[in-house]
mmCIF file of C-alpha atoms in Angstrom:
data_model
loop_
_atom_site.group_PDB
_atom_site.id
_atom_site.type_symbol
_atom_site.label_atom_id
_atom_site.label_comp_id
_atom_site.label_asym_id
_atom_site.label_seq_id
_atom_site.Cartn_x
_atom_site.Cartn_y
_atom_site.Cartn_z
ATOM 1 C CA UNK K 1 0.000 0.000 0.000
ATOM 2 C CA UNK K 2 1.627 3.313 -1.026
ATOM 3 C CA UNK K 3 2.432 5.837 1.665
ATOM 4 C CA UNK K 4 0.480 9.157 1.479
ATOM 5 C CA UNK K 5 3.759 11.053 1.106
ATOM 6 C CA UNK K 6 4.677 9.137 -2.073
ATOM 7 C CA UNK K 7 2.203 11.108 -4.201
ATOM 8 C CA UNK K 8 3.508 14.371 -2.749
ATOM 9 C CA UNK K 9 7.102 13.356 -3.467
ATOM 10 C CA UNK K 10 6.252 12.635 -7.103
ATOM 11 C CA UNK K 11 4.406 15.941 -7.541
ATOM 12 C CA UNK K 12 6.998 18.250 -5.907
ATOM 13 C CA UNK K 13 10.551 18.597 -7.305
ATOM 14 C CA UNK K 14 13.265 17.083 -5.146
ATOM 15 C CA UNK K 15 15.251 20.317 -4.821
ATOM 16 C CA UNK K 16 12.208 22.238 -3.628
ATOM 17 C CA UNK K 17 11.383 19.490 -1.124
ATOM 18 C CA UNK K 18 14.911 19.569 0.313
ATOM 19 C CA UNK K 19 14.942 23.363 0.619
ATOM 20 C CA UNK K 20 11.482 23.456 2.204
ATOM 21 C CA UNK K 21 12.361 20.669 4.639
ATOM 22 C CA UNK K 22 15.514 22.562 5.662
ATOM 23 C CA UNK K 23 13.521 25.748 6.270
ATOM 24 C CA UNK K 24 10.985 23.788 8.305
ATOM 25 C CA UNK K 25 13.737 22.370 10.519
ATOM 26 C CA UNK K 26 15.094 25.873 11.089
ATOM 27 C CA UNK K 27 11.587 27.164 11.849
ATOM 28 C CA UNK K 28 10.899 24.301 14.272
ATOM 29 C CA UNK K 29 14.145 24.882 16.149
ATOM 30 C CA UNK K 30 13.518 28.638 16.252
ATOM 31 C CA UNK K 31 10.006 28.144 17.618
ATOM 32 C CA UNK K 32 11.261 25.732 20.287
ATOM 33 C CA UNK K 33 13.930 28.200 21.396
ATOM 34 C CA UNK K 34 11.320 30.960 21.451
ATOM 35 C CA UNK K 35 9.047 28.868 23.685
ATOM 36 C CA UNK K 36 11.980 28.039 25.962
ATOM 37 C CA UNK K 37 12.665 31.744 26.386
ATOM 38 C CA UNK K 38 9.143 33.149 26.684
ATOM 39 C CA UNK K 39 7.288 30.585 28.812
ATOM 40 C CA UNK K 40 9.171 31.418 32.060
ATOM 41 C CA UNK K 41 8.417 35.119 31.671
ATOM 42 C CA UNK K 42 4.685 34.383 31.311
ATOM 43 C CA UNK K 43 4.259 33.568 35.030
ATOM 44 C CA UNK K 44 5.950 30.209 34.459
ATOM 45 C CA UNK K 45 3.094 29.382 32.053
ATOM 46 C CA UNK K 46 0.794 28.214 34.871
ATOM 47 C CA UNK K 47 -2.024 30.624 34.008
ATOM 48 C CA UNK K 48 -4.624 29.000 31.709
ATOM 49 C CA UNK K 49 -4.320 31.754 29.096
ATOM 50 C CA UNK K 50 -0.541 31.395 28.807
ATOM 51 C CA UNK K 51 -0.783 27.605 28.901
ATOM 52 C CA UNK K 52 -3.174 27.846 25.952
ATOM 53 C CA UNK K 53 -0.603 29.907 24.035
ATOM 54 C CA UNK K 54 2.021 27.271 24.837
ATOM 55 C CA UNK K 55 -0.326 24.560 23.548
ATOM 56 C CA UNK K 56 -0.911 26.597 20.392
ATOM 57 C CA UNK K 57 2.850 26.818 19.847
ATOM 58 C CA UNK K 58 3.171 23.055 20.286
ATOM 59 C CA UNK K 59 0.322 22.491 17.842
ATOM 60 C CA UNK K 60 2.111 24.662 15.272
ATOM 61 C CA UNK K 61 5.269 22.624 15.833
ATOM 62 C CA UNK K 62 3.433 19.368 15.189
ATOM 63 C CA UNK K 63 1.851 20.774 12.017
ATOM 64 C CA UNK K 64 5.293 21.730 10.715
ATOM 65 C CA UNK K 65 6.562 18.278 11.661
ATOM 66 C CA UNK K 66 3.732 16.652 9.700
ATOM 67 C CA UNK K 67 4.578 18.757 6.629
ATOM 68 C CA UNK K 68 8.253 17.887 7.060
ATOM 69 C CA UNK K 69 7.404 14.181 7.184
ATOM 70 C CA UNK K 70 5.341 14.539 4.029
ATOM 71 C CA UNK K 71 8.180 16.272 2.182
ATOM 72 C CA UNK K 72 11.001 13.978 3.268
ATOM 73 C CA UNK K 73 9.093 10.718 3.570
ATOM 74 C CA UNK K 74 11.149 9.839 6.660
ATOM 75 C CA UNK K 75 9.608 6.823 8.356
ATOM 76 C CA UNK K 76 12.502 5.535 10.433
ATOM 77 C CA UNK K 77 12.468 5.393 14.223
ATOM 78 C CA UNK K 78 15.519 5.722 16.452
ATOM 79 C CA UNK K 79 15.238 3.930 19.778
ATOM 80 C CA UNK K 80 15.489 6.236 22.784
ATOM 81 C CA UNK K 81 15.410 5.114 26.434
ATOM 82 C CA UNK K 82 14.132 8.562 27.443
ATOM 83 C CA UNK K 83 11.162 8.227 25.084
ATOM 84 C CA UNK K 84 10.415 4.799 26.543
ATOM 85 C CA UNK K 85 10.468 6.244 30.078
ATOM 86 C CA UNK K 86 8.091 9.039 29.063
ATOM 87 C CA UNK K 87 5.827 6.500 27.377
ATOM 88 C CA UNK K 88 5.886 4.428 30.581
ATOM 89 C CA UNK K 89 4.755 7.455 32.615
ATOM 90 C CA UNK K 90 1.986 8.050 30.076
ATOM 91 C CA UNK K 91 0.785 4.450 30.347
ATOM 92 C CA UNK K 92 0.907 4.694 34.156
ATOM 93 C CA UNK K 93 -1.292 7.787 34.058
ATOM 94 C CA UNK K 94 -3.776 6.080 31.743
ATOM 95 C CA UNK K 95 -3.816 3.055 34.053
ATOM 96 C CA UNK K 96 -4.802 5.294 36.972
ATOM 97 C CA UNK K 97 -7.797 6.497 34.925
ATOM 98 C CA UNK K 98 -9.040 3.025 34.014
ATOM 99 C CA UNK K 99 -12.385 2.176 35.686
ATOM 100 C CA UNK K 100 -12.114 -0.865 37.963
ATOM 101 C CA UNK K 101 -14.606 -2.951 39.839
ATOM 102 C CA UNK K 102 -14.864 -2.583 43.610
ATOM 103 C CA UNK K 103 -13.049 -5.833 44.521
ATOM 104 C CA UNK K 104 -10.292 -5.171 41.981
ATOM 105 C CA UNK K 105 -9.748 -1.630 43.269
ATOM 106 C CA UNK K 106 -9.614 -2.839 46.884
ATOM 107 C CA UNK K 107 -7.038 -5.459 45.895
ATOM 108 C CA UNK K 108 -4.817 -3.137 43.828
ATOM 109 C CA UNK K 109 -5.105 0.056 45.919
ATOM 110 C CA UNK K 110 -6.745 -0.536 49.315
ATOM 111 C CA UNK K 111 -5.847 2.995 50.471
ATOM 112 C CA UNK K 112 -7.774 4.530 47.566
ATOM 113 C CA UNK K 113 -10.771 2.301 48.232
ATOM 114 C CA UNK K 114 -10.722 3.362 51.882
ATOM 115 C CA UNK K 115 -10.752 7.050 50.968
ATOM 116 C CA UNK K 116 -13.631 6.495 48.534
ATOM 117 C CA UNK K 117 -15.603 4.818 51.323
ATOM 118 C CA UNK K 118 -14.997 7.869 53.546
ATOM 119 C CA UNK K 119 -15.568 10.629 51.004
ATOM 120 C CA UNK K 120 -18.339 9.388 48.712
ATOM 121 C CA UNK K 121 -22.002 9.322 49.834
ATOM 122 C CA UNK K 122 -23.699 5.923 50.133
ATOM 123 C CA UNK K 123 -26.000 6.722 47.194
ATOM 124 C CA UNK K 124 -25.049 8.858 44.171
ATOM 125 C CA UNK K 125 -26.239 12.444 44.330
ATOM 126 C CA UNK K 126 -29.000 13.429 41.901
ATOM 127 C CA UNK K 127 -29.470 17.017 40.739
ATOM 128 C CA UNK K 128 -33.062 18.301 40.837
ATOM 129 C CA UNK K 129 -34.776 18.509 37.440
ATOM 130 C CA UNK K 130 -31.661 17.033 35.825
ATOM 131 C CA UNK K 131 -31.318 13.533 37.161
ATOM 132 C CA UNK K 132 -28.094 11.577 37.550
ATOM 133 C CA UNK K 133 -25.082 13.088 35.819
ATOM 134 C CA UNK K 134 -22.671 10.644 34.221
ATOM 135 C CA UNK K 135 -19.021 11.645 33.973
ATOM 136 C CA UNK K 136 -16.242 10.109 31.862
ATOM 137 C CA UNK K 137 -15.764 7.451 34.552
ATOM 138 C CA UNK K 138 -17.898 6.200 37.394
ATOM 139 C CA UNK K 139 -17.098 7.937 40.673
ATOM 140 C CA UNK K 140 -15.029 5.790 42.991
ATOM 141 C CA UNK K 141 -13.829 3.382 40.300
ATOM 142 C CA UNK K 142 -10.377 4.743 39.428
ATOM 143 C CA UNK K 143 -7.059 4.540 41.235
ATOM 144 C CA UNK K 144 -6.733 8.312 40.934
ATOM 145 C CA UNK K 145 -8.722 10.194 43.577
ATOM 146 C CA UNK K 146 -8.905 13.200 41.200
ATOM 147 C CA UNK K 147 -9.413 11.833 37.662
ATOM 148 C CA UNK K 148 -9.777 15.324 36.214
ATOM 149 C CA UNK K 149 -6.354 16.439 37.439
ATOM 150 C CA UNK K 150 -4.807 13.127 36.397
ATOM 151 C CA UNK K 151 -6.344 13.453 32.940
ATOM 152 C CA UNK K 152 -4.832 16.935 32.567
ATOM 153 C CA UNK K 153 -1.389 15.626 33.555
ATOM 154 C CA UNK K 154 -1.712 12.740 31.089
ATOM 155 C CA UNK K 155 -2.394 15.231 28.299
ATOM 156 C CA UNK K 156 0.690 17.218 29.332
ATOM 157 C CA UNK K 157 2.772 14.028 29.375
ATOM 158 C CA UNK K 158 1.537 13.208 25.882
ATOM 159 C CA UNK K 159 2.600 16.663 24.686
ATOM 160 C CA UNK K 160 6.046 16.256 26.304
ATOM 161 C CA UNK K 161 6.497 12.832 24.696
ATOM 162 C CA UNK K 162 5.470 14.105 21.262
ATOM 163 C CA UNK K 163 7.798 17.115 21.583
ATOM 164 C CA UNK K 164 10.713 14.909 22.647
ATOM 165 C CA UNK K 165 10.167 12.589 19.670
ATOM 166 C CA UNK K 166 9.973 15.594 17.335
ATOM 167 C CA UNK K 167 13.295 16.940 18.591
ATOM 168 C CA UNK K 168 14.917 13.497 18.716
ATOM 169 C CA UNK K 169 13.964 12.654 15.147
ATOM 170 C CA UNK K 170 14.578 16.020 13.473
ATOM 171 C CA UNK K 171 16.758 18.359 15.542
ATOM 172 C CA UNK K 172 19.114 16.116 17.521
ATOM 173 C CA UNK K 173 22.615 17.361 16.748
ATOM 174 C CA UNK K 174 25.561 18.720 18.776
ATOM 175 C CA UNK K 175 25.144 22.151 17.190
ATOM 176 C CA UNK K 176 21.434 22.307 18.094
ATOM 177 C CA UNK K 177 22.225 21.269 21.671
ATOM 178 C CA UNK K 178 24.847 24.009 21.956
ATOM 179 C CA UNK K 179 22.349 26.591 20.675
ATOM 180 C CA UNK K 180 19.756 25.402 23.181
ATOM 181 C CA UNK K 181 22.309 25.563 25.995
ATOM 182 C CA UNK K 182 23.393 29.082 25.057
ATOM 183 C CA UNK K 183 19.805 30.335 24.845
ATOM 184 C CA UNK K 184 18.829 28.687 28.149
ATOM 185 C CA UNK K 185 21.858 30.056 30.008
ATOM 186 C CA UNK K 186 21.284 33.572 28.684
ATOM 187 C CA UNK K 187 17.576 33.474 29.496
ATOM 188 C CA UNK K 188 18.193 31.993 32.955
ATOM 189 C CA UNK K 189 20.730 34.718 33.751
ATOM 190 C CA UNK K 190 18.274 37.437 32.738
ATOM 191 C CA UNK K 191 15.558 35.810 34.840
ATOM 192 C CA UNK K 192 17.802 35.731 37.918
ATOM 193 C CA UNK K 193 18.785 39.372 37.498
ATOM 194 C CA UNK K 194 15.153 40.387 37.044
ATOM 195 C CA UNK K 195 14.078 38.367 40.089
ATOM 196 C CA UNK K 196 16.744 39.917 42.312
ATOM 197 C CA UNK K 197 15.899 43.465 41.215
ATOM 198 C CA UNK K 198 12.195 42.814 41.776
ATOM 199 C CA UNK K 199 12.891 41.315 45.214
ATOM 200 C CA UNK K 200 15.010 44.271 46.299
ATOM 201 C CA UNK K 201 12.623 46.952 45.015
ATOM 202 C CA UNK K 202 9.268 45.692 46.307
ATOM 203 C CA UNK K 203 7.999 44.714 49.739
ATOM 204 C CA UNK K 204 4.772 42.960 48.743
ATOM 205 C CA UNK K 205 4.672 39.697 46.761
ATOM 206 C CA UNK K 206 4.072 41.362 43.399
ATOM 207 C CA UNK K 207 4.837 40.049 39.937
ATOM 208 C CA UNK K 208 6.230 42.680 37.566
ATOM 209 C CA UNK K 209 5.645 45.191 40.406
ATOM 210 C CA UNK K 210 1.923 45.065 39.520
ATOM 211 C CA UNK K 211 0.190 41.714 39.963
ATOM 212 C CA UNK K 212 -0.324 40.506 43.553
ATOM 213 C CA UNK K 213 0.206 36.843 44.280
ATOM 214 C CA UNK K 214 -0.301 34.508 47.220
ATOM 215 C CA UNK K 215 2.721 32.612 48.457
ATOM 216 C CA UNK K 216 6.405 32.908 47.758
ATOM 217 C CA UNK K 217 6.991 34.046 44.191
ATOM 218 C CA UNK K 218 10.364 34.605 42.572
ATOM 219 C CA UNK K 219 10.803 36.795 39.546
ATOM 220 C CA UNK K 220 8.013 36.150 37.039
ATOM 221 C CA UNK K 221 7.343 32.702 38.553
ATOM 222 C CA UNK K 222 4.230 32.418 40.712
ATOM 223 C CA UNK K 223 5.758 29.411 42.467
ATOM 224 C CA UNK K 224 9.399 29.693 43.509
ATOM 225 C CA UNK K 225 9.787 25.911 43.120
ATOM 226 C CA UNK K 226 9.107 26.313 39.404
ATOM 227 C CA UNK K 227 11.878 28.901 39.273
ATOM 228 C CA UNK K 228 14.288 26.484 40.950
ATOM 229 C CA UNK K 229 13.443 23.745 38.451
ATOM 230 C CA UNK K 230 14.028 26.048 35.473
ATOM 231 C CA UNK K 231 17.277 27.419 36.899
ATOM 232 C CA UNK K 232 18.541 23.881 37.545
ATOM 233 C CA UNK K 233 17.943 23.031 33.889
ATOM 234 C CA UNK K 234 19.752 26.176 32.784
ATOM 235 C CA UNK K 235 22.653 25.409 35.125
ATOM 236 C CA UNK K 236 22.986 21.860 33.794
ATOM 237 C CA UNK K 237 22.907 23.009 30.180
ATOM 238 C CA UNK K 238 25.414 25.760 30.944
ATOM 239 C CA UNK K 239 27.760 23.327 32.648
ATOM 240 C CA UNK K 240 27.553 20.979 29.682
ATOM 241 C CA UNK K 241 28.240 23.861 27.296
ATOM 242 C CA UNK K 242 31.268 24.934 29.342
ATOM 243 C CA UNK K 243 32.691 21.399 29.433
ATOM 244 C CA UNK K 244 32.181 20.941 25.698
ATOM 245 C CA UNK K 245 33.974 24.240 24.990
ATOM 246 C CA UNK K 246 36.838 23.263 27.288
ATOM 247 C CA UNK K 247 37.154 19.880 25.589
ATOM 248 C CA UNK K 248 37.200 21.540 22.144
ATOM 249 C CA UNK K 249 39.931 23.939 23.300
ATOM 250 C CA UNK K 250 42.047 21.034 24.595
ATOM 251 C CA UNK K 251 41.623 19.209 21.292
ATOM 252 C CA UNK K 252 42.894 22.252 19.378
ATOM 253 C CA UNK K 253 45.966 22.489 21.609
#
């Protein structure tokens, strides 16, 4: 059975396909670097509006990837342990959303069954003039105590897995990793400087000296733990960039 990209490859000249595929790879890498830089400044991208913009950027990336696959006809798959670990987390999240019978749930997760017995009413609640409301899964049948939150995390894990595969299959090169490291280190340094200036010049927990927040914020991050996670990534990438530069200098000597 012919692949859908075969007809496209016959209709479009090879030189045009190669040039377009190259431009798409550059555009995909540029968009990824842009998202890496901008998402921390948008309150760590925890606000629904900014998370929607992040999802829109990821959707645009996947559209460009689909066009790139159609132009190049690349169908190979490179094994990656990291991708397998992410897929395992995704399967684990889906397993926690699977509806189970009462005896099975008590056998697999007795703690969850105990909490359901304490929290759920003996008979399902019925809304007046509406009747019983059925959700995606029957209440008290999943391992997850909050299926809605688990479902949201599963969707995020799916997006992370798809993004990792996109980068692994199309943009994995030493030069691309160095560019990512340089951008992350520069952006992390600017974030730290901004956070320190904001901390020294305001007494209330304000973001951008304007937006009040509850808790311990740091810089543009609503949660200071999110800031620590991002800075740790920037530090690791910067350390790797420094070691690679030092190794290149030793090789030249």
